[in-house]
PDB file of C-alpha atoms (C1' of nucleotides) in Angstrom:
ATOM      1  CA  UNK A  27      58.402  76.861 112.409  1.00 38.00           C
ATOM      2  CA  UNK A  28      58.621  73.540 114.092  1.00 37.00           C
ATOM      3  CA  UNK A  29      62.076  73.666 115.929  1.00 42.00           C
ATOM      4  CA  UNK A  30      60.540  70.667 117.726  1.00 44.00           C
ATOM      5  CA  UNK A  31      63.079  67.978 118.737  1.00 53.00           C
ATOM      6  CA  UNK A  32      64.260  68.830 122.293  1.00 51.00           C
ATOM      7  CA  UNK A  33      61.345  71.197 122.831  1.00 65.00           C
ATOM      8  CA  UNK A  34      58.963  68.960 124.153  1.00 77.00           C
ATOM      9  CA  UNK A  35      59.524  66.323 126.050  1.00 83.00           C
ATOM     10  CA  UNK A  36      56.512  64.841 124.633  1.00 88.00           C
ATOM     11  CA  UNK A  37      57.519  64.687 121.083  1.00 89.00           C
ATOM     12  CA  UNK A  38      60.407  62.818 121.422  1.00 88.00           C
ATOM     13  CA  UNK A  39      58.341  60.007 123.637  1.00 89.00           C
ATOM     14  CA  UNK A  40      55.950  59.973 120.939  1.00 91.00           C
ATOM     15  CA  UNK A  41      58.414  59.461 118.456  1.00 91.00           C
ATOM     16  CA  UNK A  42      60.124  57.019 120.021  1.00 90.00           C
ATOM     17  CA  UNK A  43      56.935  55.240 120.178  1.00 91.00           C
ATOM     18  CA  UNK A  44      56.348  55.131 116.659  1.00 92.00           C
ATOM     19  CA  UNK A  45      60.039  54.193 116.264  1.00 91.00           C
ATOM     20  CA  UNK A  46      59.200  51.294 117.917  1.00 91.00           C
ATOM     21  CA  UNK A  47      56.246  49.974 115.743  1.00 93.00           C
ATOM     22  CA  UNK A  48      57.683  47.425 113.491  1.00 93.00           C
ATOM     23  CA  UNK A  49      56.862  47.089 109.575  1.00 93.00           C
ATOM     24  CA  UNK A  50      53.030  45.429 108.979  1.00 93.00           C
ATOM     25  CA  UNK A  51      52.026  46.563 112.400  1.00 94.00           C
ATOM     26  CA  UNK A  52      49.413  49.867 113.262  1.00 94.00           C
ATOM     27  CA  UNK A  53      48.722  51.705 116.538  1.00 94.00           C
ATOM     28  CA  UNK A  54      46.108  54.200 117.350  1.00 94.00           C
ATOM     29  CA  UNK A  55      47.248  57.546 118.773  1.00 94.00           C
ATOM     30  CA  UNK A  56      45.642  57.068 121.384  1.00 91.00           C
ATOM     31  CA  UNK A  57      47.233  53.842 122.025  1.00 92.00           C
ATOM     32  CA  UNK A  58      50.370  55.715 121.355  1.00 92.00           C
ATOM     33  CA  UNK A  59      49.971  58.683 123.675  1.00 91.00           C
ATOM     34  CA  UNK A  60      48.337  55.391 126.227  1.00 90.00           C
ATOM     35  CA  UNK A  61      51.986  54.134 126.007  1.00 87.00           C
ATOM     36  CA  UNK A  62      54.008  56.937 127.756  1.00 83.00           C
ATOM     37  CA  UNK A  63      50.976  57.781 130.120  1.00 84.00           C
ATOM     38  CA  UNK A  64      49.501  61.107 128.486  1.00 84.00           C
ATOM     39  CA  UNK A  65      46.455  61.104 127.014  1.00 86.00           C
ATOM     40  CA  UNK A  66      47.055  63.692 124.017  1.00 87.00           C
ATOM     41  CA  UNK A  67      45.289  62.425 121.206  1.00 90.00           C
ATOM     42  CA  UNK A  68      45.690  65.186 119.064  1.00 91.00           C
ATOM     43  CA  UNK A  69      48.756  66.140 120.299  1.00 91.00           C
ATOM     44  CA  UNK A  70      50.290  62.514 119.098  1.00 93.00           C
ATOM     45  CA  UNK A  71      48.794  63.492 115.477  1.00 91.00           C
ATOM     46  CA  UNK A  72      50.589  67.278 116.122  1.00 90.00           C
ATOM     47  CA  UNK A  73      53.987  65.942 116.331  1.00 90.00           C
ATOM     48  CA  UNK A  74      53.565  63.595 113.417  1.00 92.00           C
ATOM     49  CA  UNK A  75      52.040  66.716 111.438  1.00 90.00           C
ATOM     50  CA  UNK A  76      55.402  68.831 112.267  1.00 86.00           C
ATOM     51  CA  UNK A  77      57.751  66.236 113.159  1.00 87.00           C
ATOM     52  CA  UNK A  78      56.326  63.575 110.137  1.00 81.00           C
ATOM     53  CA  UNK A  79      59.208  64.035 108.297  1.00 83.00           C
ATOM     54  CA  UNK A  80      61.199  61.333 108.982  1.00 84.00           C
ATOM     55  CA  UNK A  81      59.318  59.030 110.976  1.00 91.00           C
ATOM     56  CA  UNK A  82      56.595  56.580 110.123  1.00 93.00           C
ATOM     57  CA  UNK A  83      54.007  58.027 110.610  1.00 94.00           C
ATOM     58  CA  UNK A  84      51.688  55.768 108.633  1.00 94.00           C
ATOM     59  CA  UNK A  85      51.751  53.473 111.573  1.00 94.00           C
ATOM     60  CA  UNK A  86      50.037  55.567 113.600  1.00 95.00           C
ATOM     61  CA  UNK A  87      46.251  55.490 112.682  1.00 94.00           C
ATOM     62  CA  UNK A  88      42.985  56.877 114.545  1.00 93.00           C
ATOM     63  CA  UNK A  89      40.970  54.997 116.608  1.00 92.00           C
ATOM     64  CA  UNK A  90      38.783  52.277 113.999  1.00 88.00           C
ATOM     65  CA  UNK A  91      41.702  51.981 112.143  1.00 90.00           C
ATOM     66  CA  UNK A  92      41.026  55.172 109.346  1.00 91.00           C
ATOM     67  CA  UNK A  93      44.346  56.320 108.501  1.00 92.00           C
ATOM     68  CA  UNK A  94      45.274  60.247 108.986  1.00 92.00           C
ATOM     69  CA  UNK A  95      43.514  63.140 107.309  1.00 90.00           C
ATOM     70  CA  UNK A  96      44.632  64.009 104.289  1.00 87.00           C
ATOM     71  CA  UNK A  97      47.187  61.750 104.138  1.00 90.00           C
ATOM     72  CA  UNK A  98      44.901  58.300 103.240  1.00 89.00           C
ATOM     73  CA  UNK A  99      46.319  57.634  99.921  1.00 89.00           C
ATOM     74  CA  UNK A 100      49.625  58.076 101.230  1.00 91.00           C
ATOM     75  CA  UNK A 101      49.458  55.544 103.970  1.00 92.00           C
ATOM     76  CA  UNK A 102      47.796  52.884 101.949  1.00 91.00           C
ATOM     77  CA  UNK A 103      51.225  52.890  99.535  1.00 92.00           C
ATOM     78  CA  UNK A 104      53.245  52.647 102.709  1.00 94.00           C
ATOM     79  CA  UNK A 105      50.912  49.135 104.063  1.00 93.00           C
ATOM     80  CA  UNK A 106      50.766  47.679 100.943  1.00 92.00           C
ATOM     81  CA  UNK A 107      54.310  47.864 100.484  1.00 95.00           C
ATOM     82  CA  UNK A 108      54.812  46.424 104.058  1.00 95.00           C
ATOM     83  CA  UNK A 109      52.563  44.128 104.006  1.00 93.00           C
ATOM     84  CA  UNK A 110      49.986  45.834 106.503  1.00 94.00           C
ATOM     85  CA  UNK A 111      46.922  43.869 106.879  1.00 93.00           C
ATOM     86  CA  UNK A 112      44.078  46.367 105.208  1.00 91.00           C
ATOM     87  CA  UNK A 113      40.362  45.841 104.909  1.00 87.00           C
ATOM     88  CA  UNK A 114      38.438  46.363 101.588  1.00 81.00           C
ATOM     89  CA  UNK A 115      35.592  48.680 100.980  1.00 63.00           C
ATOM     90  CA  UNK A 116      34.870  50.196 104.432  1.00 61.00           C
ATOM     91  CA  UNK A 117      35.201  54.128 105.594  1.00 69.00           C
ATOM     92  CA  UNK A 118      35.431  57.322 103.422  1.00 71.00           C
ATOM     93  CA  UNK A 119      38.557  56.897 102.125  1.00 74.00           C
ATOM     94  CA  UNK A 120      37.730  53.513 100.193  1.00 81.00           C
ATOM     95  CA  UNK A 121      39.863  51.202 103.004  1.00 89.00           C
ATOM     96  CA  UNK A 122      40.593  50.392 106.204  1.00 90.00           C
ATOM     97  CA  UNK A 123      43.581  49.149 108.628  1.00 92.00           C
ATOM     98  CA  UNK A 124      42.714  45.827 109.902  1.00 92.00           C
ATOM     99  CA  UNK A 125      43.493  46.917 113.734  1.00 90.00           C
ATOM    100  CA  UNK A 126      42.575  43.086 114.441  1.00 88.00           C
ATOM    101  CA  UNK A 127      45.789  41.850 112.791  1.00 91.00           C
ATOM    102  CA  UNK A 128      47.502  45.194 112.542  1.00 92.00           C
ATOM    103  CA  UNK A 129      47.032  46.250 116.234  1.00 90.00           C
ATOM    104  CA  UNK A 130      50.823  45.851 117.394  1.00 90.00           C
ATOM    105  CA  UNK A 131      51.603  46.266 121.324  1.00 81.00           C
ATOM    106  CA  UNK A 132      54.850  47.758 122.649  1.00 72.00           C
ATOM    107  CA  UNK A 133      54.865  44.609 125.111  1.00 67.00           C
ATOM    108  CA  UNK A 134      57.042  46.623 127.212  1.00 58.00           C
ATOM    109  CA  UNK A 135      56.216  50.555 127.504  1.00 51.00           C
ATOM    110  CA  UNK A 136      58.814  52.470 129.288  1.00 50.00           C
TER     111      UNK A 136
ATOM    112  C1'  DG B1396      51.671  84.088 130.174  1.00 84.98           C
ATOM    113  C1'  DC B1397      47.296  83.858 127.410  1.00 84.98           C
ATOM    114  C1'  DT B1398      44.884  82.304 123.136  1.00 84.98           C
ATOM    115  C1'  DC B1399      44.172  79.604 118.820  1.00 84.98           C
ATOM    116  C1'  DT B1400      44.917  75.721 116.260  1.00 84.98           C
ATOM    117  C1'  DG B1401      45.353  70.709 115.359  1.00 84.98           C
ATOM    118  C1'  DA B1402      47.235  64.205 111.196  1.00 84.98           C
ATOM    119  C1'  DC B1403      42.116  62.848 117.870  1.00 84.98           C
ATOM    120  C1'  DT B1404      38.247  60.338 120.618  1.00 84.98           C
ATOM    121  C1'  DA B1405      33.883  59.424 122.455  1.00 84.98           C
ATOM    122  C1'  DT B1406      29.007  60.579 122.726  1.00 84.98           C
ATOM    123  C1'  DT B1407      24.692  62.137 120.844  1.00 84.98           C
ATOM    124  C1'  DC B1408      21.352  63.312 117.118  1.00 84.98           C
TER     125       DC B1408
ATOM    126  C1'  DC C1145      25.662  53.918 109.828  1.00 84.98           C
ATOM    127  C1'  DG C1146      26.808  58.958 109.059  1.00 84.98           C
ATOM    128  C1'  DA C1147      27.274  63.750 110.608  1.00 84.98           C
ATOM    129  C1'  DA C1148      27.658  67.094 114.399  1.00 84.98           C
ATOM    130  C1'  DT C1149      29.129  68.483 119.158  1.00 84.98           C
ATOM    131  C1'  DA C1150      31.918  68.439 123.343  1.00 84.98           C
ATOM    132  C1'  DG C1151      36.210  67.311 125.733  1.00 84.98           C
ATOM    133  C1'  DC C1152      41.027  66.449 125.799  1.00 84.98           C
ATOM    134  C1'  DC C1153      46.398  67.625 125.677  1.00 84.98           C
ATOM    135  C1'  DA C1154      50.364  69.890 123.745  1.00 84.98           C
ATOM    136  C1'  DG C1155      52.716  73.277 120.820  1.00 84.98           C
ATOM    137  C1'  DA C1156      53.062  77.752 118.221  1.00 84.98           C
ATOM    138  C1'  DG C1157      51.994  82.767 117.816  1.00 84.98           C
TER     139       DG C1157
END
DNA sequence: GCTCTGACTATTC
DNA sequence: CGAATAGCCAGAG
């Protein structure tokens, strides 16, 4: 099991992060993981996967602005009901995030 | 301490 | 433009 937390120092930057994203607004993982200075991709999307519960984690999209694996549907409730800019017929999954509008910037880092 | 997996990204076919 | 391959970092077993 997860027993993430205090384990890794990267999950709570990564949370924190996402914490940080405000409602209507989208960043990239890698943008995310860009943030704190480590390049973990995946390992962004890992502590969203364990740690998900609880955060927003549909404001962290791939790179293109395609929502998370498995979890498309989800996300698309979570932006319509905030008011996240999407983009009509586009991708696999039917939709896409429009990163153009969407794209938020910590203006800031750490 | 080593190995596999994973909600990723960029490049190539 | 779509699918496949290689490279990347971090956590769990």
């Amino acid at each position: 099991m997860a027993v993430f937390n205090t384990s890794g120092e990267y999950t709570e930057q990564v949370l924190e992060v996402v914490a940080q994203i405000p409602p209507g607004r989208v960043m990239t993982y890698g943008d995310v993981a860009w943030v704190f200075g480590r390049p973990g991709a995946r390992a962004v999307g890992m502590v969203l996967r364990y740690h998900g519960s609880g955060t927003h984690w549909w404001r962290v999209i791939r790179a293109g602005g395609h929502p998370p694996t498995g979890h498309e549907a989800a996300a698309r409730e979570h932006y319509e009901a905030e008011g996240t800019p999407l983009l009509p017929s586009d991708s696999p999954a039917g939709y896409r995030i429009d990163l153009a509008a969407a794209a938020w910037d910590p203006q800031g880092n750490l």
